[in-house]
Amino acid sequence: MEELDVEPSTTLIPGVGFHQKHLGFEWGPGDLLVYETNYRLQGPRSASSPLVHIVRRDEDICSPILRKLFNESHLIFVGLQKLKEDVPSKNKKSQFVSVSKNYRSVIRACMEELQQNAVSTREGPLASQYGDQVSILLAIELIWNLCEVLFIDAAPAGSLLLLLLDWVRLHKSDVDTRAREVLQSESPALHQSYWDVVISLVLQGRTDEARQVLSKQASLRAESSSVFKRMDGLLQSMPIFNPAGTQTLTEFDVKWRHWHEECDRCLQDNTFASSRQLETICKILVGDEDTLLEQKELLSTWYHFLVTRLLFTHPTIKPPDLHYYAQSSMNMFLGPRASPEPLDIILLSAFEFDLHQVIKDCSIALNNWWFVAHLTDLLDHCKLLQSHNLHFGSNLREFLVLEYASGLFTHHSLWQLAVDYFDHCPEFGRVYLELQIERVPLDTERKAIKVLRICEDRQMSEQVRSICKIMAKRALRNNRLGSALSWSIRAKDAAFATLISERFLQDYSNKGSFTDLDLLDNLGPAMLLSDRLTFLGKYREFHRLYGEKRFSEAARLLLSLMTAKIAPRSLWMTLLTDALPLLEQKEVIFSVDQTYELMSCLEELNLDSKDSNQTDQDEDIESTKTELLRLALARNLAMAIVKEGTIET
Amino acid sequence: MFVAKSIAADHKDLIHDVSYDFHGRRMATCSSDQSVKVWDKGDDGEWHCTASWKTHSGSVWRVTWAHPEFGQVLASCSFDRTAAVWEEIVGESNDKQRGQSHWIKRTTLVDSRTSVTDVKFAPKHMGLMLTTCSADGVVRIYEAPDVMNLSQWSLQHEISCKLSCSCISWNPSSSRAHPPMIAVGSDDSNVTYSGKVQIYEYNENTRKYAKAETLMTVTDPVHDIAFAPNLGRSFHVLAIATKDVRIFKLIPMRRESANSSGATKFEVQVMAQFDSHNSQVWRVSWNITSTLLASSGDDGCVRLWKANYMDNWKCTGILRGDGSPVNGSSGHAVALNAVGVPGAAQMVVGAASAGRKKAQLMPG
C-alpha cells in the first residue's frame, strides 16, 4: 500500500516576518504559540511591539452542537466495547449493524440541529460555518452508511441492491419534497415538475409511488389511458427481491429476466410511441445506459447512476462484481475531463472493498479524527481489519482512537470522555492517560477531586500524589492551612504534612487558637502520617477535652504527649504551661506519679535549655515560668499525696 | 490551522522565548529588553499580563517554569552570564483585585563565565533541580535541597563538555529502568571534536554524571535538542535541530552483569531526517504526547512532523509569516488558509493542495 504524498497545508500568520525572519513557537494544550524572533541572537533590534499568536488546529471541538455528537457517540462507543464476546456470530452481526445505525442517527441528529441553526442565524460567516459543518456531516454519514451496507451488514447478492437503493434514497431527499409539491398542487399532471418526479421515482425503483403519480395523468387523458395502463402494468409487475421470502435468487433472476424482456418488447413494438416521456421511462426500465445518462440532472451523482443502472440491468449483483460497475459508472457519469473529488474516491474505494484506503483517505481529508476513529473501531470489532491482511489491524484502531482521544483531552469538559477511550486502548491507553491527565488544569477543588477519582480508580498512584501535592502547595501559598493539610494527607506526603502541622502550631502560638477545628477533630487514622501531625491532632484533642471539662482525661493526654515523645521538645514548655490551670484547680487532677513525671519533664527541659543561647530577657521569662511551674507542681504534689494517703471512711 | 488570537506582548524588544506552565494556564515571555512578563489566562479565555519586571542586565534568552508541585517558580537565563530563580508571592488583596502579582528573586547563579544559553528544570522525580549550560562549555546542575526555601541552591555537578553549549534536554522518563539522562547540544564550529551532541548519564555508584554517548554523526552546530516524552517505550527518542531536523532512536543495550557499574551503552539509529527547511534549523520541540514534533528554521517556517502507525514520518503542516508589517493592534481572530477561499468547504486530496480540509457533499 503506497502512501499518497499529500502536500502539507501552509498557514500564514499575518503581520509576521517583516521585521524579523524567524518564527519562534511553543506547544500549548491544544494550540501552538508563535511569535516573530531572531535566533541568530545578534541582529537588528526590533523596534515594533511584538505579538504572540495563538494557532489552533481543530475548530470543531469548540462547537457546542458537535459537542453533543462527541458526547453521544462516546456512549455508543463504550457500549460497543462492552458487547459480550460469546454471542453467536449471526446475532453479533445484527448487534454491530444496530451500533452502526446508532452512530448514524447521532450524526443525523447533529446535522439537523446544525441545519436549523444555519437557517435561523443572522450572521453571515456563522451561517456559512454551520453550512460547512452540515456538508461534512452529510459526507460522513454517506460514507458510513455505505460502509455499513458493504462491510458490516455485508449484504449478499439480492439484498445488496436493495440496501444500496435504500442508501441512495436516504441521501436524495429532494424527490419526496418535489413529489409532495406536485401531488398537492391543483392539477398535478400539469405541474412543471410532474414528469421529473415520475422519472425520479422510477430511477429510485419506487415503482408504487411512481404509479400513484402517473395515475393523475391517466385520469386526465382518457384517450391515451390504455398506454398509461400499459406502463402501470409494467411498473406493477417489476419483480423486487424479497430476502425474507421463500423465493431463491435464481428464481428471482428468471422472473426478472422475463419482465425485462417484456419491457424490451414494449420498446420494440413502439407501444409508447405516443408519449415521449413514457418511452423514456420504458427505456429506463430496460436499463438503457444512454437514457440513464440523459437523466444526469435528476440523478445528480454517479453513485445514484450506478445503483439505478444496477437496478435495471443487474439486480442480482454480487459484492465482488460491484467495483467494476462502480468504476465504469463513475467514468461514464463524470465524463472524460472531470476529475473525481475526494469524496468520490473514498466511495469508489468502498465499492472496491478496499477498507484500508477508505480509512486512510478519510483521515487525510477530514479535520477531526472523530469519524475514522469510531468507524475503524467498529470495523475492528467486526473483525474486518484483520481479514484485510493488515498485520497492524488492531494497532491501526488503537492509533486512531488515541489520536481522537488526545484531541479531546485539551477541551475543558470533553476530556472526561477521553478517559473512557484511553481505557479501551490496551497497549498505550494507560500511559497516554497518565501523561495527559496530569495536565488537566485544577481550576477548582471540585475539578481536582474529579481528576483524582479517575486516577484513584485506575491505581495511578503517582498521579494521585502529584495532584494532591500541587493542590496542597497551592493552598499553603494562599494560607489555607486546613485545605493544605487535607491535601497532604491525601497525597500521603509526610514531609509536607509535618510542615503544615508546624504552621498550625505556629499559628496557635501566635493567635492562641486553632483554625480548621473540623478538620483537626476528625483526622482519625490519617493522624499517623507524620509525627508532627499526630501531635497536632492529639494536642487539639487535649484542648477539646479541657473545654469539655474532662480534666483527668485531658491531664492524662497532656502527660502522654511528653512521655511518649510525641511532642517535640520545643513545645514542652507550652505543654507544661497548659498544665498550669489543671494544677491550680481546687480538685487534685494529676496523681502523685503523674506529678513526679511532670517534674522530671520540667527538669529535663531545664537541662537542655542551659545550652541554648537566649537573650537575657528570654532567659528571665523562661526562669519565671519555670519557677511558677515548680511551685504549682510542688503544691499539687502535696495535695495529691494527702489525697492518696487518706483512707475513705 | 488558523490564528485564533493575537496577544500584544508589549515587550520593547525581540522576544526570545515563550513558555507555557505545566497546565497551560500561565505563560512567561522573555526578551532582549531584559525583562520577563507573566501572563494568566482568565476564565473568559483572555490573556492578561499579571507581572512584568526587569530580570537581568542583558538579553534574556530563555525562561522556564518549574513543576507546580514546587509552587509558582520560574527560571531565566541571560547574556549577562547569570541565571536566576523567581518565585511568585501571594500579594496584597488590592493587588489581586488589580490582577497583579509579584515575583521575587530567590537566587542568582553566577558561576558561568559566559552567556548562559539554556536553562531547564530536571524532571520532578529528581527533586527541585535546575540545569544551565553556557557558551563556556559547562553544564551546571543545581539543587535546592529544601523545597520550601528557594534561596538555597547548591551546585551539585559541573559537566565540562569541551565545546560551547547551546542547549540541554533532560530525558523526561521517570522509569526506574534507567538512570537520569541529559543531552547537551553544541553550536561550536570546532572540527576537532566533531560529535556535537553528548549524552550524560547519572551513575549511582560514583554519584557523578558520566558521558554515555556522543552522536558522532552530528557534526554541524546544534541549536536545539529535545527528548520526546516516553510513552511506555523501551528506547529513547531525541530530536535535534542542526542543519536539518534529525530524530534519533537510542536503544539501551543490555549490560552484562559484571559491567553494570559503567554507563549504559546505546545503539543509535536515525529514525528520521528532514531537510525541508533547506536551511539551519533553530528549534525543535515535542508536543505533550510526543505525537507531533515542531521545528523552526532559517526559512522562517515552523513545520510540524508526524509519524503514522507505520512509523513513517511526514510533514503535516507549515506555519509561516506572511511578511506583512503589523497593522496596529492585536485581538481579532483571523482565519487564513493559503489555499482555498476562507470559509469554503472543500474536500481535497491528492496532487496540489491541502492536507486538512473540509468536505463538500456532491449535490443531492
Short mmCIF file of C-alpha atoms in Angstrom, two decimals, chain A residues 104-300:
data_model
loop_
_atom_site.label_atom_id
_atom_site.label_comp_id
_atom_site.label_asym_id
_atom_site.label_seq_id
_atom_site.Cartn_x
_atom_site.Cartn_y
_atom_site.Cartn_z
CA ARG A 104 -25.58 7.30 12.06
CA SER A 105 -28.66 8.54 13.83
CA VAL A 106 -26.46 10.59 16.13
CA ILE A 107 -24.79 12.11 13.08
CA ARG A 108 -28.15 12.87 11.55
CA ALA A 109 -29.47 14.49 14.71
CA CYS A 110 -26.42 16.69 14.90
CA MET A 111 -26.77 17.54 11.22
CA GLU A 112 -30.39 18.58 11.63
CA GLU A 113 -29.58 20.83 14.52
CA LEU A 114 -26.76 22.45 12.60
CA GLN A 115 -29.04 22.88 9.63
CA GLN A 116 -31.65 24.60 11.79
CA ASN A 117 -29.02 26.88 13.20
CA ALA A 118 -27.67 27.66 9.76
CA VAL A 119 -31.12 28.72 8.67
CA SER A 120 -32.04 30.69 11.75
CA THR A 121 -28.82 32.56 12.39
CA ARG A 122 -28.45 36.10 11.10
CA GLU A 123 -24.68 36.27 10.99
CA GLY A 124 -23.31 35.52 7.57
CA PRO A 125 -20.00 33.88 8.42
CA LEU A 126 -21.58 31.83 11.18
CA ALA A 127 -24.26 30.58 8.84
CA SER A 128 -21.71 29.53 6.30
CA GLN A 129 -19.67 27.81 9.01
CA TYR A 130 -22.74 25.85 10.04
CA GLY A 131 -23.35 25.08 6.41
CA ASP A 132 -19.85 23.74 6.04
CA GLN A 133 -20.24 21.52 9.04
CA VAL A 134 -23.53 20.19 7.69
CA SER A 135 -21.80 19.32 4.43
CA ILE A 136 -19.08 17.46 6.22
CA LEU A 137 -21.52 15.50 8.31
CA LEU A 138 -23.56 14.66 5.24
CA ALA A 139 -20.47 13.27 3.58
CA ILE A 140 -19.52 11.36 6.70
CA GLU A 141 -22.94 9.82 7.02
CA LEU A 142 -22.96 8.92 3.36
CA ILE A 143 -19.65 7.11 3.66
CA TRP A 144 -20.57 5.47 6.92
CA ASN A 145 -23.86 4.23 5.54
CA LEU A 146 -22.15 2.70 2.56
CA CYS A 147 -19.58 1.04 4.79
CA GLU A 148 -22.40 -0.35 6.88
CA VAL A 149 -24.08 -1.84 3.83
CA LEU A 150 -20.95 -3.26 2.29
CA PHE A 151 -18.84 -4.25 5.28
CA ILE A 152 -20.84 -4.53 8.44
CA ASP A 153 -24.09 -5.84 7.07
CA ALA A 154 -22.10 -7.49 4.31
CA ALA A 155 -25.22 -7.96 2.28
CA PRO A 156 -25.12 -10.83 -0.21
CA ALA A 157 -26.40 -10.64 -3.76
CA GLY A 158 -30.05 -9.74 -3.88
CA SER A 159 -30.19 -7.87 -0.60
CA LEU A 160 -27.16 -5.89 -1.66
CA LEU A 161 -29.03 -3.96 -4.29
CA LEU A 162 -31.96 -3.35 -2.00
CA LEU A 163 -29.73 -1.87 0.65
CA LEU A 164 -27.93 0.23 -1.92
CA LEU A 165 -31.27 1.53 -3.09
CA ASP A 166 -32.14 2.49 0.48
CA TRP A 167 -28.82 4.20 0.71
CA VAL A 168 -29.41 6.26 -2.39
CA ARG A 169 -32.96 7.13 -1.37
CA LEU A 170 -31.85 8.31 2.02
CA HIS A 171 -29.36 10.69 0.52
CA LYS A 172 -31.56 12.18 -2.09
CA SER A 173 -34.46 13.51 -0.16
CA ASP A 174 -35.49 16.27 -2.53
CA VAL A 175 -37.52 13.75 -4.55
CA ASP A 176 -40.01 13.44 -1.71
CA THR A 177 -40.34 17.19 -1.40
CA ARG A 178 -40.98 17.64 -5.05
CA ALA A 179 -43.39 14.71 -5.20
CA ARG A 180 -45.39 16.19 -2.40
CA GLU A 181 -45.42 19.55 -4.07
CA VAL A 182 -46.71 18.04 -7.28
CA LEU A 183 -49.37 15.93 -5.67
CA GLN A 184 -50.63 18.76 -3.55
CA SER A 185 -50.94 21.14 -6.46
CA GLU A 186 -54.24 21.80 -8.15
CA SER A 187 -53.63 19.77 -11.23
CA PRO A 188 -50.64 17.59 -10.60
CA ALA A 189 -50.43 16.34 -14.14
CA LEU A 190 -49.90 19.84 -15.43
CA HIS A 191 -47.25 20.70 -12.85
CA GLN A 192 -43.97 21.56 -14.49
CA SER A 193 -42.06 19.09 -12.34
CA TYR A 194 -44.58 16.32 -12.95
CA TRP A 195 -42.55 14.18 -15.27
CA ASP A 196 -39.33 14.88 -13.38
CA VAL A 197 -40.97 13.49 -10.29
CA VAL A 198 -42.23 10.39 -12.06
CA ILE A 199 -38.86 9.69 -13.61
CA SER A 200 -37.01 10.37 -10.36
CA LEU A 201 -39.21 7.88 -8.57
CA VAL A 202 -38.63 5.30 -11.25
CA LEU A 203 -34.88 5.92 -11.12
CA GLN A 204 -35.01 5.12 -7.42
CA GLY A 205 -37.01 1.99 -8.02
CA ARG A 206 -40.02 3.38 -6.20
CA THR A 207 -42.50 1.89 -8.61
CA ASP A 208 -45.58 2.09 -6.42
CA GLU A 209 -45.16 5.76 -5.83
CA ALA A 210 -44.41 6.33 -9.48
CA ARG A 211 -47.63 4.59 -10.34
CA GLN A 212 -49.51 6.77 -7.92
CA VAL A 213 -48.24 9.93 -9.56
CA LEU A 214 -48.79 8.52 -13.02
CA SER A 215 -52.40 7.82 -12.19
CA LYS A 216 -53.01 11.54 -12.03
CA GLN A 217 -52.09 11.73 -15.66
CA ALA A 218 -54.21 8.82 -16.65
CA SER A 219 -57.39 10.36 -15.30
CA LEU A 220 -56.75 13.42 -17.39
CA ARG A 221 -56.17 11.98 -20.77
CA ALA A 222 -58.83 9.44 -21.37
CA GLU A 223 -57.84 8.63 -24.90
CA SER A 224 -54.31 7.62 -24.05
CA SER A 225 -55.36 5.79 -20.90
CA SER A 226 -54.51 2.45 -22.40
CA VAL A 227 -50.91 3.49 -22.83
CA PHE A 228 -50.79 4.59 -19.24
CA LYS A 229 -52.41 1.38 -18.18
CA ARG A 230 -49.69 -0.49 -20.01
CA MET A 231 -46.97 1.45 -18.26
CA ASP A 232 -48.77 1.00 -14.99
CA GLY A 233 -48.79 -2.70 -15.65
CA LEU A 234 -45.09 -2.81 -16.33
CA LEU A 235 -44.33 -0.89 -13.21
CA GLN A 236 -46.58 -3.02 -11.12
CA SER A 237 -45.09 -6.25 -12.34
CA MET A 238 -41.48 -5.28 -11.76
CA PRO A 239 -40.07 -8.02 -9.55
CA ILE A 240 -38.45 -6.95 -6.29
CA PHE A 241 -36.34 -9.46 -4.47
CA ASN A 242 -37.60 -10.37 -1.03
CA PRO A 243 -34.73 -11.61 1.13
CA ALA A 244 -37.09 -12.90 3.76
CA GLY A 245 -39.20 -14.75 1.26
CA THR A 246 -39.03 -18.30 0.01
CA GLN A 247 -38.00 -17.35 -3.50
CA THR A 248 -34.37 -18.11 -4.26
CA LEU A 249 -32.13 -15.70 -6.03
CA THR A 250 -32.13 -17.83 -9.16
CA GLU A 251 -35.90 -17.92 -9.27
CA PHE A 252 -35.99 -14.19 -8.87
CA ASP A 253 -33.47 -13.79 -11.63
CA VAL A 254 -35.57 -15.80 -14.01
CA LYS A 255 -38.64 -13.81 -13.20
CA TRP A 256 -36.79 -10.59 -13.59
CA ARG A 257 -35.47 -11.53 -16.99
CA HIS A 258 -38.97 -12.29 -18.17
CA TRP A 259 -40.11 -8.91 -17.04
CA HIS A 260 -37.10 -7.28 -18.62
CA GLU A 261 -37.87 -8.94 -21.94
CA GLU A 262 -41.43 -7.73 -21.68
CA CYS A 263 -40.28 -4.16 -21.24
CA ASP A 264 -37.97 -4.59 -24.18
CA ARG A 265 -40.79 -5.89 -26.32
CA CYS A 266 -42.78 -2.79 -25.49
CA LEU A 267 -39.98 -0.73 -26.84
CA GLN A 268 -39.63 -2.80 -29.97
CA ASP A 269 -43.40 -2.63 -30.57
CA ASN A 270 -43.31 1.14 -30.14
CA THR A 271 -46.05 0.77 -27.57
CA PHE A 272 -45.17 4.09 -26.02
CA ALA A 273 -44.52 5.96 -29.25
CA SER A 274 -47.32 8.36 -28.48
CA SER A 275 -45.70 9.65 -25.32
CA ARG A 276 -42.11 10.67 -25.33
CA GLN A 277 -41.93 10.60 -21.55
CA LEU A 278 -43.41 7.13 -21.26
CA GLU A 279 -40.97 5.94 -23.86
CA THR A 280 -38.14 7.39 -21.80
CA ILE A 281 -39.43 5.60 -18.76
CA CYS A 282 -39.59 2.35 -20.64
CA LYS A 283 -36.01 2.80 -21.81
CA ILE A 284 -35.04 3.34 -18.21
CA LEU A 285 -36.80 0.14 -17.19
CA VAL A 286 -34.83 -1.67 -19.80
CA GLY A 287 -31.64 -0.17 -18.41
CA ASP A 288 -30.59 1.71 -21.49
CA GLU A 289 -27.37 3.44 -20.49
CA ASP A 290 -27.70 6.40 -22.78
CA THR A 291 -31.16 7.18 -21.49
CA LEU A 292 -29.95 6.86 -17.95
CA LEU A 293 -27.09 9.22 -18.63
CA GLU A 294 -29.55 11.71 -20.09
CA GLN A 295 -31.11 11.87 -16.64
CA LYS A 296 -27.89 13.26 -15.20
CA GLU A 297 -29.58 16.19 -13.62
CA LEU A 298 -32.17 14.09 -11.87
CA LEU A 299 -29.60 11.53 -10.77
CA SER A 300 -27.12 14.22 -9.76
#
